[in-house]
mmCIF file of C-alpha atoms in Angstrom:
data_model
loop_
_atom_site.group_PDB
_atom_site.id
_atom_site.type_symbol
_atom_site.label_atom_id
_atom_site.label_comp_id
_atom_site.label_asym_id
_atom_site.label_seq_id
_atom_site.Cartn_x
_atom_site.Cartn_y
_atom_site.Cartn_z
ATOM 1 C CA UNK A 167 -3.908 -13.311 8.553
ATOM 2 C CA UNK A 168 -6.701 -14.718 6.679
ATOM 3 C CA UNK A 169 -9.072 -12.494 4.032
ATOM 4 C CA UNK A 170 -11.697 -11.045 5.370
ATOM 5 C CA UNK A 171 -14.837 -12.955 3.670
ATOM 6 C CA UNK A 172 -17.508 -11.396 1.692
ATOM 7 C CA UNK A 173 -20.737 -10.407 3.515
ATOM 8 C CA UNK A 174 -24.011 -8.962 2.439
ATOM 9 C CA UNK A 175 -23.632 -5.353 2.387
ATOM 10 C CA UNK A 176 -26.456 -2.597 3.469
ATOM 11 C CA UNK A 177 -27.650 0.009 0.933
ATOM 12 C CA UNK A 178 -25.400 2.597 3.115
ATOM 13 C CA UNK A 179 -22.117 0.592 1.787
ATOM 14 C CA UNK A 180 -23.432 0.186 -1.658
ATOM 15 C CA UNK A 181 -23.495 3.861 -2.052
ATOM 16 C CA UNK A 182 -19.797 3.535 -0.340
ATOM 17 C CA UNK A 183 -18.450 1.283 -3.129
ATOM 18 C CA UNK A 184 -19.990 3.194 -5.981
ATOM 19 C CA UNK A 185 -18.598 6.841 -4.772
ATOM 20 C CA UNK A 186 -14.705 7.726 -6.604
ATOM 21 C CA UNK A 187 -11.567 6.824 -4.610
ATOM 22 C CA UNK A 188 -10.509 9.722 -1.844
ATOM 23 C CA UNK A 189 -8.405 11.946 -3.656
ATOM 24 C CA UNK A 190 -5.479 14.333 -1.152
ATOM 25 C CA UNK A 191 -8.325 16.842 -0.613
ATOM 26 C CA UNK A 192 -10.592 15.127 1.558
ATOM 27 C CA UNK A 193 -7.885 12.752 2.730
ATOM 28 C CA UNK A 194 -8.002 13.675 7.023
ATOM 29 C CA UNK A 195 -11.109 13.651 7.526
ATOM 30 C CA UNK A 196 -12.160 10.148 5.761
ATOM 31 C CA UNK A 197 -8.701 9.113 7.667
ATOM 32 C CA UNK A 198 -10.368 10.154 11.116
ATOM 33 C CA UNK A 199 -13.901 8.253 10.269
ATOM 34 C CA UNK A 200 -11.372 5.320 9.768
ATOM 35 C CA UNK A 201 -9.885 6.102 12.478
ATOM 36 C CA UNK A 202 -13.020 5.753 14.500
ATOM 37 C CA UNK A 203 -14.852 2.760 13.130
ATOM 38 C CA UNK A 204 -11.914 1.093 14.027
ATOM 39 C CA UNK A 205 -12.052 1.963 17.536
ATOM 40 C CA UNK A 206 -15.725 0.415 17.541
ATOM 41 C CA UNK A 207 -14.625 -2.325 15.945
ATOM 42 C CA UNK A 208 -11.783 -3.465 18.564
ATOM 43 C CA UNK A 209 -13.765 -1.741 21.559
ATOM 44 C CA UNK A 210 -11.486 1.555 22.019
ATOM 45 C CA UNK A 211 -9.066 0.347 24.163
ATOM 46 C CA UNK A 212 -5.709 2.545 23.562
ATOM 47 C CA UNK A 213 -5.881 1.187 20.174
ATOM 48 C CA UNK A 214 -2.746 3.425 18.469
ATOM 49 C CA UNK A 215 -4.453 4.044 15.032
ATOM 50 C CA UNK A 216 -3.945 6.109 12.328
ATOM 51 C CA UNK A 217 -4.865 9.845 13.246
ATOM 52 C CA UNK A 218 -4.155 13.374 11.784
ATOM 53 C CA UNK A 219 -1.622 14.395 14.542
ATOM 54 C CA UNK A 220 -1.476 15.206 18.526
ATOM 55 C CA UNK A 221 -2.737 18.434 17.869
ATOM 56 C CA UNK A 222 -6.073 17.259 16.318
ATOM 57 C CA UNK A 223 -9.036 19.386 17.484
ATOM 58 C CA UNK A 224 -11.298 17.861 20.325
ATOM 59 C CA UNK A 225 -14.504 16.643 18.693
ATOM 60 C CA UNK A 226 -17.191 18.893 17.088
ATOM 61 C CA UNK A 227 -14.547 21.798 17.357
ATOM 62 C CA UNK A 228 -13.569 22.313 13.579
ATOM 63 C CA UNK A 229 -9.978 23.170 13.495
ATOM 64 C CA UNK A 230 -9.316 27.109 12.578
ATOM 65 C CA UNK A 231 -9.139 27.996 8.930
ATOM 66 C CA UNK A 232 -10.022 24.524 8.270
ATOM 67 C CA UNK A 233 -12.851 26.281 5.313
ATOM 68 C CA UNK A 234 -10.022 28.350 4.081
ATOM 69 C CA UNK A 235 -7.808 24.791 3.515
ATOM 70 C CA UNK A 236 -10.065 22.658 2.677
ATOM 71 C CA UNK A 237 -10.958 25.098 -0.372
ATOM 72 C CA UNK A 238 -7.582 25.147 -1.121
ATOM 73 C CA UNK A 239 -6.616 21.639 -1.030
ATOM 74 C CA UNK A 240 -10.051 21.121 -3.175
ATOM 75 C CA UNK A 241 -9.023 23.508 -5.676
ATOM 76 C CA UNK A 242 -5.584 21.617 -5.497
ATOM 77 C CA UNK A 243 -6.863 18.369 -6.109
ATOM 78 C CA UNK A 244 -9.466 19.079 -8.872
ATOM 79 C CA UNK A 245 -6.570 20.832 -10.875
ATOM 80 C CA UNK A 246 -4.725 17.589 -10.485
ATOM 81 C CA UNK A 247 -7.464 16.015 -11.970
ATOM 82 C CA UNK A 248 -7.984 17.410 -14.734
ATOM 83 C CA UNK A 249 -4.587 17.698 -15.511
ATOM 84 C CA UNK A 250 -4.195 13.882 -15.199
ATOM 85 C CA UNK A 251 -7.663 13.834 -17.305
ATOM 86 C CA UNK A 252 -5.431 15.503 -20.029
ATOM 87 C CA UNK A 253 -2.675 13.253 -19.934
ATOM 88 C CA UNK A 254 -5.217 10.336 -20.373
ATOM 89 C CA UNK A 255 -7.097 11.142 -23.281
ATOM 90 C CA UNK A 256 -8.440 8.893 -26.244
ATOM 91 C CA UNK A 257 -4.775 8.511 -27.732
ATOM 92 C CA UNK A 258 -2.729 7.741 -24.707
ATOM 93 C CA UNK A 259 -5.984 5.173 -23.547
ATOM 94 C CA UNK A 260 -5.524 3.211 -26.521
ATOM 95 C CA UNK A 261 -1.520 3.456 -26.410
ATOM 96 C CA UNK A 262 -1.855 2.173 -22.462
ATOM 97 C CA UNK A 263 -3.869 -0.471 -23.821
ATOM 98 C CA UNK A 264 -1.406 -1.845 -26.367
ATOM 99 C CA UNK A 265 1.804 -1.519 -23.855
ATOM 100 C CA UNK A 266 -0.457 -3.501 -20.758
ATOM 101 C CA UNK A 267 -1.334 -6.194 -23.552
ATOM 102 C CA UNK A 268 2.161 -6.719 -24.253
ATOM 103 C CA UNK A 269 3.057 -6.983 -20.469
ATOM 104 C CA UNK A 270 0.380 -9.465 -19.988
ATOM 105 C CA UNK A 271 1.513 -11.751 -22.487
ATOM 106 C CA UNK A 272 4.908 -11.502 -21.427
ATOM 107 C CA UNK A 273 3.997 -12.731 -17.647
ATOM 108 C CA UNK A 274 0.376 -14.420 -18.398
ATOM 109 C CA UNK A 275 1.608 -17.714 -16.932
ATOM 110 C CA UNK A 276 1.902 -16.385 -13.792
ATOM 111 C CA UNK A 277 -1.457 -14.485 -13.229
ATOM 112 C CA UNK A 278 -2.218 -16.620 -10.455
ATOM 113 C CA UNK A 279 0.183 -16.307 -9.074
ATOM 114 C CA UNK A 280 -0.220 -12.883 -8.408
ATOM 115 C CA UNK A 281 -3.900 -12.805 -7.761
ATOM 116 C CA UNK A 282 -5.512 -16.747 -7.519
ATOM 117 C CA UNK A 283 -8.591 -15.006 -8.287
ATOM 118 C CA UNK A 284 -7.247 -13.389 -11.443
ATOM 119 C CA UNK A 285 -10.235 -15.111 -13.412
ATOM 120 C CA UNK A 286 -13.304 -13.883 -11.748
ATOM 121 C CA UNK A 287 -12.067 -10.183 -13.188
ATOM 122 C CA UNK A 288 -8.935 -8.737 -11.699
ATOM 123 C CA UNK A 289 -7.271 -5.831 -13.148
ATOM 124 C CA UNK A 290 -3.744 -4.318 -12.957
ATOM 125 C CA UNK A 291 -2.131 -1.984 -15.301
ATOM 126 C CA UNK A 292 1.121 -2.761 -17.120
ATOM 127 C CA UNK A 293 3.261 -2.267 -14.502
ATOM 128 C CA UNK A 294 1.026 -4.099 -11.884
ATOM 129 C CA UNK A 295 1.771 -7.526 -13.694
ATOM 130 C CA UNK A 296 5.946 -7.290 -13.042
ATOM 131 C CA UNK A 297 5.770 -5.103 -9.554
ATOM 132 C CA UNK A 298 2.830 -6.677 -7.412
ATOM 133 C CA UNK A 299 3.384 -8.753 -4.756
ATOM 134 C CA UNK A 300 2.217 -12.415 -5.781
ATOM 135 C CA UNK A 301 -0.380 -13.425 -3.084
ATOM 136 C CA UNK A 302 1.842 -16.674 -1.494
ATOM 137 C CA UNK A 303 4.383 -13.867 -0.386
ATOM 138 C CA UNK A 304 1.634 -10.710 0.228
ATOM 139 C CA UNK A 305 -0.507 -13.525 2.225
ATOM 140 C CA UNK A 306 2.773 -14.972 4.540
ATOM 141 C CA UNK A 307 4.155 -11.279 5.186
ATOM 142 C CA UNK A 308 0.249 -10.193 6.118
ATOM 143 C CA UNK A 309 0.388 -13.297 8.607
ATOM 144 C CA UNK A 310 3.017 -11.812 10.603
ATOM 145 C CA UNK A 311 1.428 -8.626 11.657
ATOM 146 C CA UNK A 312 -0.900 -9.306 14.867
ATOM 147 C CA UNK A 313 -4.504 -9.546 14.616
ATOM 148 C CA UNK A 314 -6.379 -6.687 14.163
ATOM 149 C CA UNK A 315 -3.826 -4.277 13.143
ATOM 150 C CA UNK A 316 -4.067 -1.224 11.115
ATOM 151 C CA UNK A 317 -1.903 -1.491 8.534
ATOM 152 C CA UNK A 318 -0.661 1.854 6.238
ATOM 153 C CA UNK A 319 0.158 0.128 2.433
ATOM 154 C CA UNK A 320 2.448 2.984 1.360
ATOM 155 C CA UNK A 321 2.573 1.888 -2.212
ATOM 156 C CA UNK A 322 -0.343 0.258 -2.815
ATOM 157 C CA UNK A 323 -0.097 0.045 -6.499
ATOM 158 C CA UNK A 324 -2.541 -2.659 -7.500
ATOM 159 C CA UNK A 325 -3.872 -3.833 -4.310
ATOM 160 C CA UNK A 326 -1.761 -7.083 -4.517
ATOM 161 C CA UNK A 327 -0.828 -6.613 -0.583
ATOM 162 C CA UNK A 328 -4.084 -4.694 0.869
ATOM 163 C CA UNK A 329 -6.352 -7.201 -0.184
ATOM 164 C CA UNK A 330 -4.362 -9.326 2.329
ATOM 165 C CA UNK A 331 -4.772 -6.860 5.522
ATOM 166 C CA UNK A 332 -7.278 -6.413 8.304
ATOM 167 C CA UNK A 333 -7.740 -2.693 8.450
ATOM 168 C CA UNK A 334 -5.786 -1.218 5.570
ATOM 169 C CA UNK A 335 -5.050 2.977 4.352
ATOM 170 C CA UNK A 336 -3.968 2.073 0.904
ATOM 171 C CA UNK A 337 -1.748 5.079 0.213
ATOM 172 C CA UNK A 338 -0.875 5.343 -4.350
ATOM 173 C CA UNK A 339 -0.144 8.500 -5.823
ATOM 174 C CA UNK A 340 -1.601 7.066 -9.414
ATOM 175 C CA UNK A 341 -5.120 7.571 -9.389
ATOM 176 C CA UNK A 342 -5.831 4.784 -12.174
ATOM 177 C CA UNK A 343 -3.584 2.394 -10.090
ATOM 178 C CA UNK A 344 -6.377 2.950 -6.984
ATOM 179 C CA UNK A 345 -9.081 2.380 -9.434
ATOM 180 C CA UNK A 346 -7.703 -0.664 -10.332
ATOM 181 C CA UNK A 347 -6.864 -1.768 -6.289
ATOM 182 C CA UNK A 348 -10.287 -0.571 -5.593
ATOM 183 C CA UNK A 349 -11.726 -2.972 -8.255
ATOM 184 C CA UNK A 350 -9.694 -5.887 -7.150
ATOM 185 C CA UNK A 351 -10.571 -5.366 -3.243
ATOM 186 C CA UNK A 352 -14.406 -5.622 -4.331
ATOM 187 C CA UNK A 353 -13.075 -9.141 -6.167
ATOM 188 C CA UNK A 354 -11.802 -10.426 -2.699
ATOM 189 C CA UNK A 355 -14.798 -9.328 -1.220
ATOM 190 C CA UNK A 356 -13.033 -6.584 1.301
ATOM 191 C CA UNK A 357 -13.118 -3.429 -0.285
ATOM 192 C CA UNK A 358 -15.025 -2.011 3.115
ATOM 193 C CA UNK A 359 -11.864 -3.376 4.498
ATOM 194 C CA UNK A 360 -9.544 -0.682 3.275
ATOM 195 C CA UNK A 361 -9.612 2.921 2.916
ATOM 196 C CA UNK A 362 -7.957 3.637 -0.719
ATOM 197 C CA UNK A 363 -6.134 7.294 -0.760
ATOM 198 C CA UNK A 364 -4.621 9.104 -3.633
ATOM 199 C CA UNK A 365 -1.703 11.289 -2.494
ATOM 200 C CA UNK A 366 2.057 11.515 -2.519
ATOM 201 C CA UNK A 367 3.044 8.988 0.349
ATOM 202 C CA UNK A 368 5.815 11.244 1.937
ATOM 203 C CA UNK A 369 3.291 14.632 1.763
ATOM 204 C CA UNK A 370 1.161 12.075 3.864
ATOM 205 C CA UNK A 371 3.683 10.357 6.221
ATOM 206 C CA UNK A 372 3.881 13.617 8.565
ATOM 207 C CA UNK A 373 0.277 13.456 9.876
ATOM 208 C CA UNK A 374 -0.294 9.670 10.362
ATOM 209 C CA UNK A 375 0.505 6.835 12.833
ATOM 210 C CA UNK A 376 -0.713 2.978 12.154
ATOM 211 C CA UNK A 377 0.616 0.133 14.050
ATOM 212 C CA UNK A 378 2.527 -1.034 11.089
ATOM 213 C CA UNK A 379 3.788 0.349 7.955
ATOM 214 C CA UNK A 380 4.316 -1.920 4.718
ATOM 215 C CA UNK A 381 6.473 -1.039 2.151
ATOM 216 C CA UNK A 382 6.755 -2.294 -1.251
ATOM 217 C CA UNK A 383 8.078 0.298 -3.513
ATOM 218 C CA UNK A 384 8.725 0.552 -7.163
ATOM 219 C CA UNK A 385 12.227 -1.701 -7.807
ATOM 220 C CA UNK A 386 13.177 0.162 -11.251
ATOM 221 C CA UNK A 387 11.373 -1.975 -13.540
ATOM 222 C CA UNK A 388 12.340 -5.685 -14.274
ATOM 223 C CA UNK A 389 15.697 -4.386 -15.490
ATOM 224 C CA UNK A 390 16.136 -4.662 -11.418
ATOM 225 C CA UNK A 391 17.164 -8.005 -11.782
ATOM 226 C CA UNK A 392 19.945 -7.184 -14.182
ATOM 227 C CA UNK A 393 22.590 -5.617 -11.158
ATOM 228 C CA UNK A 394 24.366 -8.260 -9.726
ATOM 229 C CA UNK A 395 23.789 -6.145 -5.678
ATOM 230 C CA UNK A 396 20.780 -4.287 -5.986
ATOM 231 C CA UNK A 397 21.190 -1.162 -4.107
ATOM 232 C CA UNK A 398 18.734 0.608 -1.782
ATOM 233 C CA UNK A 399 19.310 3.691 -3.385
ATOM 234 C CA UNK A 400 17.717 2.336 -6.727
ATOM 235 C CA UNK A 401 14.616 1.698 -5.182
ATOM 236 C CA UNK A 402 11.678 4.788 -6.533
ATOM 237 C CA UNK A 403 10.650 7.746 -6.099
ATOM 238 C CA UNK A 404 12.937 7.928 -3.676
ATOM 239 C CA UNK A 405 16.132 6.426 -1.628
ATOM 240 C CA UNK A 406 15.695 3.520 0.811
ATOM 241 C CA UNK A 407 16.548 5.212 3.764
ATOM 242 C CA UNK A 408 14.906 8.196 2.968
ATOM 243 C CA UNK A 409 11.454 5.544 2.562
ATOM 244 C CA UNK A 410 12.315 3.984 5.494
ATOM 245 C CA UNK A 411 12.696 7.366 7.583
ATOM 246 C CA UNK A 412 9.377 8.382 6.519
ATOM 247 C CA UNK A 413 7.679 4.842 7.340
ATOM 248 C CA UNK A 414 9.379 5.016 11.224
ATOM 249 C CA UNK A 415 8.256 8.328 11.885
ATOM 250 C CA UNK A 416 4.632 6.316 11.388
ATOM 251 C CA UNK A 417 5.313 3.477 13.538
ATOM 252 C CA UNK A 418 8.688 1.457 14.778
ATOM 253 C CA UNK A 419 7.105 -1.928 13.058
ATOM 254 C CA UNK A 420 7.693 -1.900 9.467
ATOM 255 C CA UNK A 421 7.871 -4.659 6.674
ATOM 256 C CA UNK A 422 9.771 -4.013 3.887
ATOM 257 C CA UNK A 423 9.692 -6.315 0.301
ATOM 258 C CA UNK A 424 12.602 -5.930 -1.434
ATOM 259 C CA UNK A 425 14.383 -7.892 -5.082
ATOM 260 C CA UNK A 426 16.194 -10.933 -4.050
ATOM 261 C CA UNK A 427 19.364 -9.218 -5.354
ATOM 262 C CA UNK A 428 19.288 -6.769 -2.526
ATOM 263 C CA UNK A 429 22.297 -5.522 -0.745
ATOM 264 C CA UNK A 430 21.219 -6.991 2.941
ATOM 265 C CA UNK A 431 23.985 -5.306 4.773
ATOM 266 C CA UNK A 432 22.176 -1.948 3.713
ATOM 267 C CA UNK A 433 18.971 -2.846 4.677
ATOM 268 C CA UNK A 434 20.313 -4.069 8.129
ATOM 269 C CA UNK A 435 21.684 -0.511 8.201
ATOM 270 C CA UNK A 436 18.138 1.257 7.969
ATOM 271 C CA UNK A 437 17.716 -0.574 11.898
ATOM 272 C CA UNK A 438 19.954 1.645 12.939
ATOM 273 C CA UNK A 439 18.663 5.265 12.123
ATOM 274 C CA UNK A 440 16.540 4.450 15.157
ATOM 275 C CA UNK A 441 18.245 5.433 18.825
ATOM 276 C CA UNK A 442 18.024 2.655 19.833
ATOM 277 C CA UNK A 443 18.371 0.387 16.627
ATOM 278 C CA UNK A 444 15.375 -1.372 15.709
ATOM 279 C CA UNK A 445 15.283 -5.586 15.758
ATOM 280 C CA UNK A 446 16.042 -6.728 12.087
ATOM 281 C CA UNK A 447 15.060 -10.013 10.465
ATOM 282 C CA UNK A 448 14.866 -10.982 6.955
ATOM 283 C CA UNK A 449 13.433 -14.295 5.281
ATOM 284 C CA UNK A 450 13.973 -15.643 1.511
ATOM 285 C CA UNK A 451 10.531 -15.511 0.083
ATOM 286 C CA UNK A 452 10.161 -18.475 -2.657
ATOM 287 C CA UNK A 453 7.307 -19.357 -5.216
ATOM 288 C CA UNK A 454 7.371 -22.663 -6.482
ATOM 289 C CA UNK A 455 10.634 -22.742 -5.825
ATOM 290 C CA UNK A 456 12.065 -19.754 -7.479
ATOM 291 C CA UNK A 457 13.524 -17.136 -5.615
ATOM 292 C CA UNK A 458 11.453 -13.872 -5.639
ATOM 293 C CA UNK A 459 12.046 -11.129 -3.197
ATOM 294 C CA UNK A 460 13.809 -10.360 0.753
ATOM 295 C CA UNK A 461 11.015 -9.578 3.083
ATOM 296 C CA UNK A 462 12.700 -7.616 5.923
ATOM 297 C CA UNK A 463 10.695 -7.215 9.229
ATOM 298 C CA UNK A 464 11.903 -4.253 11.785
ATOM 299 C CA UNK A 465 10.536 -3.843 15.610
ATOM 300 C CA UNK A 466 8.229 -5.385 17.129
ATOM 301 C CA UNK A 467 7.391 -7.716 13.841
ATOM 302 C CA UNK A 468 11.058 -8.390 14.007
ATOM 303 C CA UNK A 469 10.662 -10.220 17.160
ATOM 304 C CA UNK A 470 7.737 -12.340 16.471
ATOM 305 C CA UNK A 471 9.183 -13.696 12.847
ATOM 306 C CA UNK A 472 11.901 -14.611 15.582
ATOM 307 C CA UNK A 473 9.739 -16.209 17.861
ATOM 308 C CA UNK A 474 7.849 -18.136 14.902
ATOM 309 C CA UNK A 475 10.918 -19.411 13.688
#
């Protein structure tokens, strides 16, 4: 699936691209005007998109207490704010920027590897340079999913796999990690591509359904690469199968990149906490040669990486 290209953009999405990423508190409703440009954009036909639940209110009937939540979740989300505002003051900036410096010279040759458009300006925190997906790989798993799909990006981190996606909800608890995705969506020219969201993936997962779900999360660090059978239970914030429950209760076709060192007959095992088991395939993903990560495909996906050979 190709990048969506650049095109001029009206003053209404200029105003779009300047306003601050969606933070939890405002999170259904921007997820329902998603929800509905996407309709208009493939003609409403039984599209299965990403919604806010079977028991959403019919239109222009505002759910009950909905002022008494969203005040709440407001007051909720500012607090987190300011609380990460705290956490990120002059000191800690200028220690962030010493630690990302050091990453980036430690894994500078392979910038574009990552991003090939690394040099017109894109950005990634410390941990972005060792945990994004490099583009070859992001690029060939984003090919398999069928045109026009809405894709969920649980852990979007940097953006190095929504910038590759149709119709993306780019789901990253770290705010300054969706400022960063943000900025490197507007580099590939498809930031009014993706709807960036800051919230806790598995608070989320409940209320949404996508046709696919991609997962990517956090390995450990590069000490990953030290266990000789990485196991799914290593794998951050949280379990394997307790990530891949919360992905299949969003839809049955998932894609999951995981280290090369993976234990494979566990993540064959995560087919099976469906009734019935879901189709499983895996492929060896490669750069330049080198052996990088397992890309395993479940459902639906599972049977056209089949069909592809």
């Amino acid at each position: 699936m190709a990048n969506a290209s650049a095109t001029p953009k009206t003053p209404r999405r200029r105003r779009r691209r300047r306003r601050r990423v969606t933070f939890l508190a405002r999170t259904c409703h921007r997820l329902l005007r998603l929800l509905a440009t996407h309709r208009l954009r493939r003609g409403g036909h039984g599209l299965n998109s990403i919604s806010a639940g079977d028991d959403s209110p019919p239109s222009g009937q505002p759910p009950r207490g909905r002022d008494a939540e969203e005040a709440e979740a407001t007051q909720a989300a500012a607090a987190a704010q300011r609380r990460h505002e705290e956490r990120h003051g002059d000191d800690d900036a200028a220690a962030t920027e010493e630690a990302e410096a050091a990453v980036a010279g430690k894994y500078w040759a392979q910038r574009r590897s990552l991003f090939s458009l690394y040099d017109r300006g894109v950005r990634m925190d410390a941990e972005g340079w060792y945990s994004a997906t490099p583009e070859p790989i992001a690029a060939a798993q984003a090919a398999r999913a069928p045109p026009g799909s809405l894709v969920l990006d649980a852990f979007a981190g940097v953006g190095g796999n929504s910038i590759q996606g149709c119709y993306v909800v780019a789901v990253e608890i770290d705010p300054r990690k969706v400022e960063l995705a943000a900025h490197n969506a507007r580099i590939y020219g498809v930031d009014d591509m993706i709807e960036f969201v800051v919230a806790d993936f598995f608070h989320l997962a409940p209320s949404l359904k996508a046709d696919l779900v991609f997962l990517s999360p956090p390995w450990g660090g590069p000490s990953y690469s030290q266990a000789q059978v990485y196991s799914l239970d290593m794998l951050k914030p949280r379990d394997g199968f307790t990530i891949f429950q919360a992905a299949q209760e969003i839809s049955p076709n998932i894609i999951m990149f995981l280290p090369r060192n993976v234990d494979l007959s566990q993540v064959e095992q995560l087919s099976w906490l469906s009734s019935p088991p879901l189709d499983f395939v895996s492929e060896e993903n490669y750069i330049e040669h080198r052996f990088k990560g397992i890309t395993a495909y479940f459902g639906g996906l599972a049977q056209e990486v089949l069909k592809q050979g």
